[in-house]
Coordinates of C-alpha atoms in Angstrom, one line a residue:
X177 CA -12.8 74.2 50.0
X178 CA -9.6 75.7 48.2
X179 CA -10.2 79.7 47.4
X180 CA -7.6 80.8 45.2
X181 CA -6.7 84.8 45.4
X182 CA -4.0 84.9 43.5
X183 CA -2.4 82.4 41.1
X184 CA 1.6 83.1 38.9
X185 CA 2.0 79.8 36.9
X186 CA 1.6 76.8 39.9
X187 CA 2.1 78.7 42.5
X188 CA -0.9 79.5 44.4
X189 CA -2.0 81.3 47.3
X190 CA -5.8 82.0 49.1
X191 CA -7.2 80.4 51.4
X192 CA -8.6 76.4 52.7
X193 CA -10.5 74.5 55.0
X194 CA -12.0 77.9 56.5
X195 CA -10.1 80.7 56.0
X196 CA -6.2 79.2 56.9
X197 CA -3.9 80.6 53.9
X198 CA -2.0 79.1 52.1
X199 CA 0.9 78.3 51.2
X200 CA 1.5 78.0 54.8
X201 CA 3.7 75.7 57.2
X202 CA 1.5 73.5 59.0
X203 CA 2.8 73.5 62.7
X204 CA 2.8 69.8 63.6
X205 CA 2.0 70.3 67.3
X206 CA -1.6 72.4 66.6
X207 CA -4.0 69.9 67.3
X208 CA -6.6 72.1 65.3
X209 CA -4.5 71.5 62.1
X210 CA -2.8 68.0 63.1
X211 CA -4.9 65.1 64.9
X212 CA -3.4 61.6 65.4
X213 CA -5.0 58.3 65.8
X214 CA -3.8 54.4 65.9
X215 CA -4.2 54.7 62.4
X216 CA -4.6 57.8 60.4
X217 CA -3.6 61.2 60.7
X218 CA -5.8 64.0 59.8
X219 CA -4.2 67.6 57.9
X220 CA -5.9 70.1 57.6
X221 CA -9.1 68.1 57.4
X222 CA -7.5 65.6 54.9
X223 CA -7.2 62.1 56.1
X224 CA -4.5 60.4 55.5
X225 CA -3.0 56.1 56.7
X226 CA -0.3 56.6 59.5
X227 CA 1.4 53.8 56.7
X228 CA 1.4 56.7 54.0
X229 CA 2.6 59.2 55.9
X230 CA 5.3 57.2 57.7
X231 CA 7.6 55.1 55.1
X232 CA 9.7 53.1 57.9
X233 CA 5.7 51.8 58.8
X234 CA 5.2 51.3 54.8
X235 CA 4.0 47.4 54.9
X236 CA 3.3 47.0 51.0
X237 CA 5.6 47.3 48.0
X238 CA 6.1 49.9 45.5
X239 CA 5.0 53.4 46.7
X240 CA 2.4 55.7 45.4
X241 CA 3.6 59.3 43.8
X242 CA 0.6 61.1 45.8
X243 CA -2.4 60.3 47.7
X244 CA -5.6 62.0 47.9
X245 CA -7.6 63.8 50.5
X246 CA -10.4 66.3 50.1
X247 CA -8.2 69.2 49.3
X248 CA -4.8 67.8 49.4
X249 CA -2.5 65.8 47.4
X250 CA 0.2 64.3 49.6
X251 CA 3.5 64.8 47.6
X252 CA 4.8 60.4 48.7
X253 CA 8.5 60.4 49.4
X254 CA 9.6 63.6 49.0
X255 CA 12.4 64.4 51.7
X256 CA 14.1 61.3 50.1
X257 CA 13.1 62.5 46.7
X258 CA 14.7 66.1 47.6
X259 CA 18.2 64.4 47.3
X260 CA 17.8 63.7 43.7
X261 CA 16.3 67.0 43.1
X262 CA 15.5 65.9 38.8
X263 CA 13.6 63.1 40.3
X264 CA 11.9 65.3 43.1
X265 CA 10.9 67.2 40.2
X266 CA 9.9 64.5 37.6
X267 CA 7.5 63.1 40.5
X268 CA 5.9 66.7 41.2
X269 CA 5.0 66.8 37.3
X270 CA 3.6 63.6 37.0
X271 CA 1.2 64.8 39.8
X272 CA 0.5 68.1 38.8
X273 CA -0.6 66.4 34.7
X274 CA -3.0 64.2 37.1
X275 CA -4.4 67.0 39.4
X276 CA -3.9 70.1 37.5
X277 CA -5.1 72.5 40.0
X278 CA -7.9 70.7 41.7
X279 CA -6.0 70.3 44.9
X280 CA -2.9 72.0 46.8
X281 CA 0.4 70.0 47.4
X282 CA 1.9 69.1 50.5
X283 CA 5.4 68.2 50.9
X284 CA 6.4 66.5 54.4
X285 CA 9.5 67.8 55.5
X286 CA 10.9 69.7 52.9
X287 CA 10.8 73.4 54.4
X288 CA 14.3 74.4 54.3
X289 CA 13.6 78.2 54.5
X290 CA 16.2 79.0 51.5
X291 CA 14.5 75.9 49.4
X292 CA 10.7 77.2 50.1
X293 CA 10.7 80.0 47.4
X294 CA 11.4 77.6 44.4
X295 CA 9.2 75.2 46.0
X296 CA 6.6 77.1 46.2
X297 CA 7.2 78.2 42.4
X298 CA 7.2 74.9 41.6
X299 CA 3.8 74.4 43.0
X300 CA 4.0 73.6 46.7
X301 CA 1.6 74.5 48.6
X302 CA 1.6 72.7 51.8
X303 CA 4.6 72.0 54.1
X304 CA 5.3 71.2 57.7
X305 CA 7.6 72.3 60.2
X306 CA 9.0 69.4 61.0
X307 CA 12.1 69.9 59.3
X308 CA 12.3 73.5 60.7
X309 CA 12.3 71.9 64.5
X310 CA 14.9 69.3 63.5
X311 CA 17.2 72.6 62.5
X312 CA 16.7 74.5 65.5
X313 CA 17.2 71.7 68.0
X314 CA 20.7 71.4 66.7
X315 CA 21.3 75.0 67.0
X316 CA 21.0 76.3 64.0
X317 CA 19.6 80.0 63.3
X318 CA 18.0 81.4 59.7
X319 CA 19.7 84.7 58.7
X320 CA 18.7 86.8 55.3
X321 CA 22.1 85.4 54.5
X322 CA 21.8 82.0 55.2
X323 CA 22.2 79.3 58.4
X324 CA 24.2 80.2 61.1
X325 CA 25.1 78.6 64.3
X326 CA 23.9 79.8 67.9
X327 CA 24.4 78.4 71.6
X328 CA 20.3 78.0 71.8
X329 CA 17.4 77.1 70.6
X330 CA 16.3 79.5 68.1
X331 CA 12.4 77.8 67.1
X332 CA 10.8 80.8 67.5
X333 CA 13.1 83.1 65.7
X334 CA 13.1 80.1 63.1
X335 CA 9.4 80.2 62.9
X336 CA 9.2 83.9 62.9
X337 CA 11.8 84.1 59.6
X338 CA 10.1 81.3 57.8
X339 CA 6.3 82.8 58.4
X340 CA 8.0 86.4 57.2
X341 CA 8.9 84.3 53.8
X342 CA 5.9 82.7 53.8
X343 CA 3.1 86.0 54.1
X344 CA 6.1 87.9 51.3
X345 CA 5.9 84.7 49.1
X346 CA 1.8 85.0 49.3
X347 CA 2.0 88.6 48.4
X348 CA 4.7 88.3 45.6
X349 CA 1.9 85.9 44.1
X350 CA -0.6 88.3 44.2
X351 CA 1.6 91.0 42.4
X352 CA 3.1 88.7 40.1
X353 CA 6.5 89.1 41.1
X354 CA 7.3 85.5 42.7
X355 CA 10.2 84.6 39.8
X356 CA 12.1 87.8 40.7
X357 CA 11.5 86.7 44.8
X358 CA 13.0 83.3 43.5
X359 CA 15.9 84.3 41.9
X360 CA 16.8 86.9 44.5
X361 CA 16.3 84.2 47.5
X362 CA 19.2 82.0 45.4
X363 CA 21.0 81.5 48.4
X364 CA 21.1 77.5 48.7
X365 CA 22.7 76.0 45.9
X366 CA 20.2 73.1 45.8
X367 CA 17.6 76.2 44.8
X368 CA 19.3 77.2 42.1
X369 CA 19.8 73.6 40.8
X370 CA 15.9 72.9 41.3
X371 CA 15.3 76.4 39.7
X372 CA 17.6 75.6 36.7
X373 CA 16.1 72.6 36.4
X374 CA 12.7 73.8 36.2
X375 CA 13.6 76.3 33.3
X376 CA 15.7 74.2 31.3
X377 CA 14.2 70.6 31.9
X378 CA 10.5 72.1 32.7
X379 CA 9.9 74.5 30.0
X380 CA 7.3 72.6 28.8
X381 CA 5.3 71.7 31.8
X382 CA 5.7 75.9 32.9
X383 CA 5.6 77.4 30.1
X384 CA 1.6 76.8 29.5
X385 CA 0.8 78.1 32.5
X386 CA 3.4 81.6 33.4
X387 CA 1.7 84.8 33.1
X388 CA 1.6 86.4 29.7
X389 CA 3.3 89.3 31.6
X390 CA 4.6 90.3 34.6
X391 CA 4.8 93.8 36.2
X392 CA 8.7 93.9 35.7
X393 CA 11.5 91.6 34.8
X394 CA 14.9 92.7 37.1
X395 CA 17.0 90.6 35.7
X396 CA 20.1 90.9 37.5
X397 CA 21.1 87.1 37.1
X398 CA 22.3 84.8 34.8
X399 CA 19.0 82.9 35.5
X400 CA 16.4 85.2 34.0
X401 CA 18.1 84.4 30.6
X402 CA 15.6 81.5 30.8
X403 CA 12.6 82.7 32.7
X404 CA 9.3 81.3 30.4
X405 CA 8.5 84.3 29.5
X406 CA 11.8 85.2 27.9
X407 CA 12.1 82.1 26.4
X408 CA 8.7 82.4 25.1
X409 CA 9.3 85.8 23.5
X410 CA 12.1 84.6 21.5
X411 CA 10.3 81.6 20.3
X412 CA 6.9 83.6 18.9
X413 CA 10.0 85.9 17.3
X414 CA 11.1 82.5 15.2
X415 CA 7.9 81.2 15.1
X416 CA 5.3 84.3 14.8
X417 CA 7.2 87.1 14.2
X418 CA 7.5 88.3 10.2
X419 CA 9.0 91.8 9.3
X420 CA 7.0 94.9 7.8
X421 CA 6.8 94.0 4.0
X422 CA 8.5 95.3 1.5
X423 CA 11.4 96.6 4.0
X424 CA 14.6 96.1 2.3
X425 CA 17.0 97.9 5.0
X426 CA 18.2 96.6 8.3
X427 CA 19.7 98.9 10.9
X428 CA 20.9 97.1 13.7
X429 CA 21.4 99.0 17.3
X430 CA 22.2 98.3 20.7
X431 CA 19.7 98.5 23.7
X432 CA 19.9 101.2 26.4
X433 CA 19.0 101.1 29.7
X434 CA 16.1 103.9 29.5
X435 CA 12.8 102.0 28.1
X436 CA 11.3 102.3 25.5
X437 CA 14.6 102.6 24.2
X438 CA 13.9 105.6 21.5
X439 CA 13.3 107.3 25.0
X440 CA 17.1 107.3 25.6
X441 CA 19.5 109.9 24.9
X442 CA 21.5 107.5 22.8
X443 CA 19.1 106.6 20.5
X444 CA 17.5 110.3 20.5
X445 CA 20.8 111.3 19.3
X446 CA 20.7 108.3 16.5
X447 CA 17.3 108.9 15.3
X448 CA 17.6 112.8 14.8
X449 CA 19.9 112.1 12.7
X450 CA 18.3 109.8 10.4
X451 CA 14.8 111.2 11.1
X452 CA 13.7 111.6 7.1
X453 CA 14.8 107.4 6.2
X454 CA 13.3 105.5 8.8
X455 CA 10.5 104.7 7.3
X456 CA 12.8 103.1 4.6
X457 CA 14.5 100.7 7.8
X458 CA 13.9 98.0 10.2
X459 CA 15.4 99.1 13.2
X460 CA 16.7 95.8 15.3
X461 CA 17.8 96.4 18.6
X462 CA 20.2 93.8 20.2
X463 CA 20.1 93.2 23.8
X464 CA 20.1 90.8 26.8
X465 CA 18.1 88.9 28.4
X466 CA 15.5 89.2 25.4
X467 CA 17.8 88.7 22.8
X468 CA 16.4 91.1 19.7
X469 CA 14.4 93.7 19.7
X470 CA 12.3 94.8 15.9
X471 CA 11.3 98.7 16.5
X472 CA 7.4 98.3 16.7
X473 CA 7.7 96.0 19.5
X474 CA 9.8 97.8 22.3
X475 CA 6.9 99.0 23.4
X476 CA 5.3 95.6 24.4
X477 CA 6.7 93.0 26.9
X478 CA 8.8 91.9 27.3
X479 CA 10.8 94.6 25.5
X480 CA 9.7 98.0 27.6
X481 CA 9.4 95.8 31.1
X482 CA 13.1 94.5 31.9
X483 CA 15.7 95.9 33.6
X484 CA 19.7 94.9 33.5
X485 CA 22.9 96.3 34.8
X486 CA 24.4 98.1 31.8
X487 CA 28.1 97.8 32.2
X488 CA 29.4 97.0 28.3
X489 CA 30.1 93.4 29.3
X490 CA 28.8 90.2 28.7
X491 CA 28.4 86.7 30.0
X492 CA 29.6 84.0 27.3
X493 CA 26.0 82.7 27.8
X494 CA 24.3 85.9 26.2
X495 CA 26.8 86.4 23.6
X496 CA 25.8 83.4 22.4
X497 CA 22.1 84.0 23.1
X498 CA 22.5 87.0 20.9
X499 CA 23.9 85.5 17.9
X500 CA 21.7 82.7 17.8
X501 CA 18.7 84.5 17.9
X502 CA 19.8 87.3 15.0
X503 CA 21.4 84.4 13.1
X504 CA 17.9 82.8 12.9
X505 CA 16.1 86.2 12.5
X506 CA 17.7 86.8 9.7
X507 CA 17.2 83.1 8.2
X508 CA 13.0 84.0 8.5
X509 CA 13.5 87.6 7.7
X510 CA 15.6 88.9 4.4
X511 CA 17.0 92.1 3.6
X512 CA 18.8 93.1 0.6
X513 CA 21.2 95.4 3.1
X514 CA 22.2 95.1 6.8
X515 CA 23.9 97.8 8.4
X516 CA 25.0 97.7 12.0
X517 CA 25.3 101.0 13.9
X518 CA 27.3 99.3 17.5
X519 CA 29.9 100.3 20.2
X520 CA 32.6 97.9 20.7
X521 CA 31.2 95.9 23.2
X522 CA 28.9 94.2 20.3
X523 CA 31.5 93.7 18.1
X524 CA 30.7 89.8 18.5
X525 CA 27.7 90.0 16.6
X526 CA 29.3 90.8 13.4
X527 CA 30.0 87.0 13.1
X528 CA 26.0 86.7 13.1
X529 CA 25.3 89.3 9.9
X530 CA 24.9 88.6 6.2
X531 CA 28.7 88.9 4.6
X532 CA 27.7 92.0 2.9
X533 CA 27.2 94.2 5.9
X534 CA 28.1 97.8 6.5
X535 CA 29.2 97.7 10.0
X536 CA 30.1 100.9 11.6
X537 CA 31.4 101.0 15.6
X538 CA 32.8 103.3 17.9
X539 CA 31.3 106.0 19.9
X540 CA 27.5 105.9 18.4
X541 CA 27.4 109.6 19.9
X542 CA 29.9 111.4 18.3
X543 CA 28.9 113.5 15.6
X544 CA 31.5 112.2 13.1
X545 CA 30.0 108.6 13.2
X546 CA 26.4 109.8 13.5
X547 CA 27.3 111.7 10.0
X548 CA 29.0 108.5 9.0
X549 CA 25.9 106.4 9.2
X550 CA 23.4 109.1 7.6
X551 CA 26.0 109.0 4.8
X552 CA 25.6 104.9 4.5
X553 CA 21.7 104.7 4.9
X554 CA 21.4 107.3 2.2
X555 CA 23.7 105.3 -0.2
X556 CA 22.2 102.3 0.2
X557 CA 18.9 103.8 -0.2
X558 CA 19.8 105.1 -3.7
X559 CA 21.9 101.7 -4.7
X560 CA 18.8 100.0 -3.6
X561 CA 16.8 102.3 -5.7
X562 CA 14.1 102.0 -2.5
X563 CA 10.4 102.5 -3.5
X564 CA 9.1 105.5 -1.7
X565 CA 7.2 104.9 1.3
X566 CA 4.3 107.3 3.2
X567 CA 5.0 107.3 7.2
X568 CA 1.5 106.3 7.6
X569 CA 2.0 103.2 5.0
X570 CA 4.7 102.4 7.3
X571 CA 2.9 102.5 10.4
X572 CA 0.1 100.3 9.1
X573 CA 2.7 97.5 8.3
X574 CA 4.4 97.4 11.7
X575 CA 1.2 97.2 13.1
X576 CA 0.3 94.6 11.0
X577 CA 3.9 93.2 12.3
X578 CA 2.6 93.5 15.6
X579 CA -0.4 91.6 15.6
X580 CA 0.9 88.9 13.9
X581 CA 3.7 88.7 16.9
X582 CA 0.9 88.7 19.3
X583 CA -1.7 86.5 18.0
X584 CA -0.3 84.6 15.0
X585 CA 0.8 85.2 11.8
X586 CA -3.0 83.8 10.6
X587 CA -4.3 87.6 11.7
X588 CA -2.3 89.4 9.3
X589 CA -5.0 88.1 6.2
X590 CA -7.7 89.1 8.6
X591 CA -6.4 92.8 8.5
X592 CA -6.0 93.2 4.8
X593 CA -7.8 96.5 4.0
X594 CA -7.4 98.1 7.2
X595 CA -7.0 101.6 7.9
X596 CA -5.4 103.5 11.2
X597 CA -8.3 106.2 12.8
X598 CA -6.5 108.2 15.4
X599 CA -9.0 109.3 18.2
X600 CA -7.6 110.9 21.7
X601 CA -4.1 110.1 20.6
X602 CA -5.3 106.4 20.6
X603 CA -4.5 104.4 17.0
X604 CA -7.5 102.0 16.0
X605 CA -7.3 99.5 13.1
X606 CA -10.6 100.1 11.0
X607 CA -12.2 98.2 8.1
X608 CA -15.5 99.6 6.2
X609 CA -16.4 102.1 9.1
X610 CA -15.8 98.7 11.9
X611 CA -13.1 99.2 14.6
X612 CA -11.2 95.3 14.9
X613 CA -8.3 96.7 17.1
X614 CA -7.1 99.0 19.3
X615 CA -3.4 99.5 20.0
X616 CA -2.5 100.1 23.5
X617 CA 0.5 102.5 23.7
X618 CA 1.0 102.1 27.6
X619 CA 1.0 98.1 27.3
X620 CA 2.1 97.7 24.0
X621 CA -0.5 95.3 22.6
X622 CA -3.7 95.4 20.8
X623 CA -7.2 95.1 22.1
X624 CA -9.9 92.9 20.4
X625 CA -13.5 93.6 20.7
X626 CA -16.5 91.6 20.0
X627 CA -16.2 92.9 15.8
X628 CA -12.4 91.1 15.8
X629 CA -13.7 88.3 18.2
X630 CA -15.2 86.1 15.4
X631 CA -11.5 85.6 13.9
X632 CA -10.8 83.9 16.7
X633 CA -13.9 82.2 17.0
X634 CA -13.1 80.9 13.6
X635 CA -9.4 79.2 14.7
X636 CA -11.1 78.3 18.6
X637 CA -8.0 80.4 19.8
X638 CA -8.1 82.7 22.7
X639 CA -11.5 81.2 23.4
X640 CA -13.2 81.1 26.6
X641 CA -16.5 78.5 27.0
X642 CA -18.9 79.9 29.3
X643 CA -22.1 79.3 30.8
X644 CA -25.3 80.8 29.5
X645 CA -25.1 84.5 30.8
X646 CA -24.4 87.8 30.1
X647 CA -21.1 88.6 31.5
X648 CA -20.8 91.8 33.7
X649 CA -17.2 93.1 35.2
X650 CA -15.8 89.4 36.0
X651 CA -16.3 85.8 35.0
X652 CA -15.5 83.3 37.7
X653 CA -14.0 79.9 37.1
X654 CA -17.0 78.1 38.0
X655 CA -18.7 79.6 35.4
X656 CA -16.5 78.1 32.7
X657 CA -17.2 75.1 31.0
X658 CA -13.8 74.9 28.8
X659 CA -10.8 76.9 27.6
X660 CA -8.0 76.8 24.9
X661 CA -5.1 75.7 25.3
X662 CA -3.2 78.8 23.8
X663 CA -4.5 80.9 26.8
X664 CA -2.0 82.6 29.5
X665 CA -2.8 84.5 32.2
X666 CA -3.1 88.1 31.1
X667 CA -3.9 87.4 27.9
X668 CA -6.5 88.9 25.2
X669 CA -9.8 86.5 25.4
X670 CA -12.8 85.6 23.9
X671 CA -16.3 85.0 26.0
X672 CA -18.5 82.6 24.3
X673 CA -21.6 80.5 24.8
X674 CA -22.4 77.8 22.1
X675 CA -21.0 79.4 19.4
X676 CA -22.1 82.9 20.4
X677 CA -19.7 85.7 21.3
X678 CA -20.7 87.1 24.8
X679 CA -17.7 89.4 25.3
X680 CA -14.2 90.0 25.7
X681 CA -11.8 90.1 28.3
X682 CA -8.3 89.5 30.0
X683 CA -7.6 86.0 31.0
X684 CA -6.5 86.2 35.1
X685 CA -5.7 82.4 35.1
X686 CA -3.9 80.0 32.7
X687 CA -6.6 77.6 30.8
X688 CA -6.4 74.9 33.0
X689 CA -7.0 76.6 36.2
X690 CA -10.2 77.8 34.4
X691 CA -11.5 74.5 34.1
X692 CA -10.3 73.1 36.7
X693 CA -11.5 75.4 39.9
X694 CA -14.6 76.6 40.8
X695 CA -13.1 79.9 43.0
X696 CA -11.6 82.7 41.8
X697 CA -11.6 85.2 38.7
X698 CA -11.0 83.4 35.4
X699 CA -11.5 86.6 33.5
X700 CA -12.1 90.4 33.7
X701 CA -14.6 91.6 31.4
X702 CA -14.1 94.6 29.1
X703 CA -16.8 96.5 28.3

């Protein structure tokens, strides 16, 4: 019986076949794990035809991409797969669209220490130690650095390391922080071809199932330019994302390294400047890896979460990230005036802004260019002739902004007529006396409650089938009958049962680990 305790996209970790973790390296000469006959071989319970296991005793033609046992799908083929590591990869999909997340994957002979990590990302679960005995009887050692060679056998020491990666691999599940392990371990060159792969080839097949947030993004590699979660932020921007109406002015700033970036000293020193117009602008801030940055949502994810050297240089590859994203930005999203407050180092985005710009750079600290841009927001502000705006009219638009990046631009009809009710510092969005939403400052996100449930009952999105009862604190998988197919893990959700709303939570799986396993928490309940 697989018992999930922690699960980051498809990678997995908990326990099977009474109480052994997983993912784990199955040592080939434990009897109580491996047992041999004349002609089967039995893993960790599973059964399995000495002829499957062993291709130079294959006696049919054509081989199988998997083969079942109770609680394991033998990955067929996959040392000679690993070679061709697209085709290792276009195998381990096909599998996974055939056993979702029914059953854990084993890969025979596949556990280079350095590869494990994106392995196990992938959606390995299962490997042996085969490959880890070959090593060491030729004398070569695992170091944090990589393979070295030593004048003995070193299979315990080899053991040691790889169970150490294994148990950190388990916990970095748990606290959702397996990509950043990934990317660190990028050692083996193969890794980062396999993990390249999956981002740029894979996006589709990941994407569906990567955590709607993560504690942190470090991205400290050219790689997290296209973790899922990035990627999927920039694409709800083109696709979700629609500016507060009726703003005519654009200012465009760089990022900083403090977050929320009005937190910084640079943009403190910006915005007390121009304190008494911003609720006449859309402030845009460019950065890496995100890409663009509209005001009201630097306090969300991934915008307040990520973390970067800031050294006023950029890779060719985020230069041109940057300008394609604010190019099509401002396709969706028109202003009748851009003006771009940026130091010299983002001089290259000027190629990206409407012809008309007013585009001031320099030292965005000293006073002279701070007086400089007060002097061109309040010109274009009377050339404009801009309609004068209340702070709190303001406020209700970017939220407005807001949920429609979070949900879809659908919700923005739903909160026509809606107020903003301040209560312990907390802002609530409130229609005839009824609380729909509450905005969460720390997270960045709004709340839905069972009043703002029916919307999404309406569309079937966010929507969690259930069986008949009242949920409490949690609601385990095996109590769901069906999910939608918008759902990521830590998402906003619905609880329903035939059509009645039963509560609201935070999704803890992806959609199709709900319906598909009976163990674990599929959603915490909100009260």
């Amino acid at each position: 019986m697989i018992q999930d305790s922690g699960i980051f996209g498809y990678a997995r970790t908990g326990t099977v076949e009474g109480g052994i973790e997983y993912p784990l390296i199955v040592d080939i000469t434990d009897k109580s794990l491996v047992q041999y006959d004349m002609n089967r071989v039995s893993i960790l319970g599973n059964d399995f035809s000495r002829e499957i296991l062993y291709p130079d005793m294959l006696s049919i033609e054509g081989t199988p991409d998997y083969v079942e046992g109770e609680s394991i799908a033998l990955f067929y083929d996959a040392i000679e797969l690993m070679q061709r590591p697209d085709s290792f990869l276009r195998k381990l999909f096909r599998i996974k669209k055939k056993i979702g997340f029914m059953k854990l994957i084993y890969a025979q002979s596949v556990a280079d220490p350095y590869l494990i990590p994106v392995l196990v990302y992938a959606g390995i679960q299962v490997f042996d130690d085969s490959y880890i005995r070959m090593e060491s009887a030729n004398r070569i050692k695992y170091t944090m650095f990589g393979k070295t060679e030593v004048n003995y056998n070193p299979i315990e020491e080899n053991l040691l390391f790889v169970r150490d990666e294994i148990a950190l691999l388990r916990q970095s599940i748990i606290n959702g922080t397996i990509r950043e392990i990934v990317e660190k371990f990028s050692i083996s060159s193969k890794a980062v071809e396999l993990l390249r792969m999956l981002d740029s080839n894979y996006f589709d097949e990941i994407e569906p199932v990567f955590p709607a947030r993560t504690p942190y993004i470090k991205a400290n590699t050219i790689e997290a330019l296209k973790r899922p979660d990035i990627l999927r932020y920039q694409q709800n921007l083109a696709d979700r994302y629609r500016k507060p109406d009726d703003v005519r002015i654009a200012l465009i700033l760089p990022c900083s390294a403090r977050k929320p970036y009005s937190n910084s000293k640079s943009h403190k020193a910006i915005l007390s400047h121009i304190e008494q117009y911003r609720k006449y602008l859309h402030e845009l801030i460019v950065t890496s890896p995100v890409g663009l940055v509209p005001r009201e949502l630097e306090e969300g994810y991934p915008s307040r979460f990520y973390d970067i050297p800031v050294i006023g240089l950029w890779y060719e590859e985020e230069k041109l990230m940057m300008k394609r994203l604010l190019e099509n930005y401002l396709r969706y999203n028109r202003y009748d005036r851009v003006i771009a407050y940026i130091p010299d180092d983002l001089e290259f985005i000027t190629d990206s802004l409407p012809a008309d710009s007013r585009i001031l750079s320099g030292d965005l600290r000293d006073r002279s260019n701070l007086s400089k841009l007060k002097e061109t927001i309040e010109e274009s502000i009377k050339e404009l002739a801009v309609e004068k705006k209340t702070r709190s009219e303001r406020k209700l638009q970017d939220y407005k902004s807001i949920a429609g990046f979070q949900f879809g631009n659908w919700i923005i009809d739903k909160l026509d007529g809606v107020k903003i009710l301040t209560s312990y510092n907390q802002d609530m969005l409130v229609k005839n006396g009824t609380i729909l939403m509450v905005y969460n400052k720390n997270m960045g996100k709004f709340t839905i409650n069972k009043n703002s449930a029916e919307f999404f009952l309406e569309r079937h999105d966010h929507v969690v089938e259930i069986d008949d009862f009242k949920p409490t604190s949690n609601v385990y998988a095996v109590g769901v009958k069906d999910a939608s197919p918008d759902i990521r893990a830590e998402d906003e959700v619905i609880l329903v049962h035939d059509g009645e709303i039963r509560g609201v939570g935070i999704a803890k799986m992806p959609f199709q680990a709900m319906v598909d396993l009976d163990k674990g928490i599929a959603v915490k309940v909100r009260s």
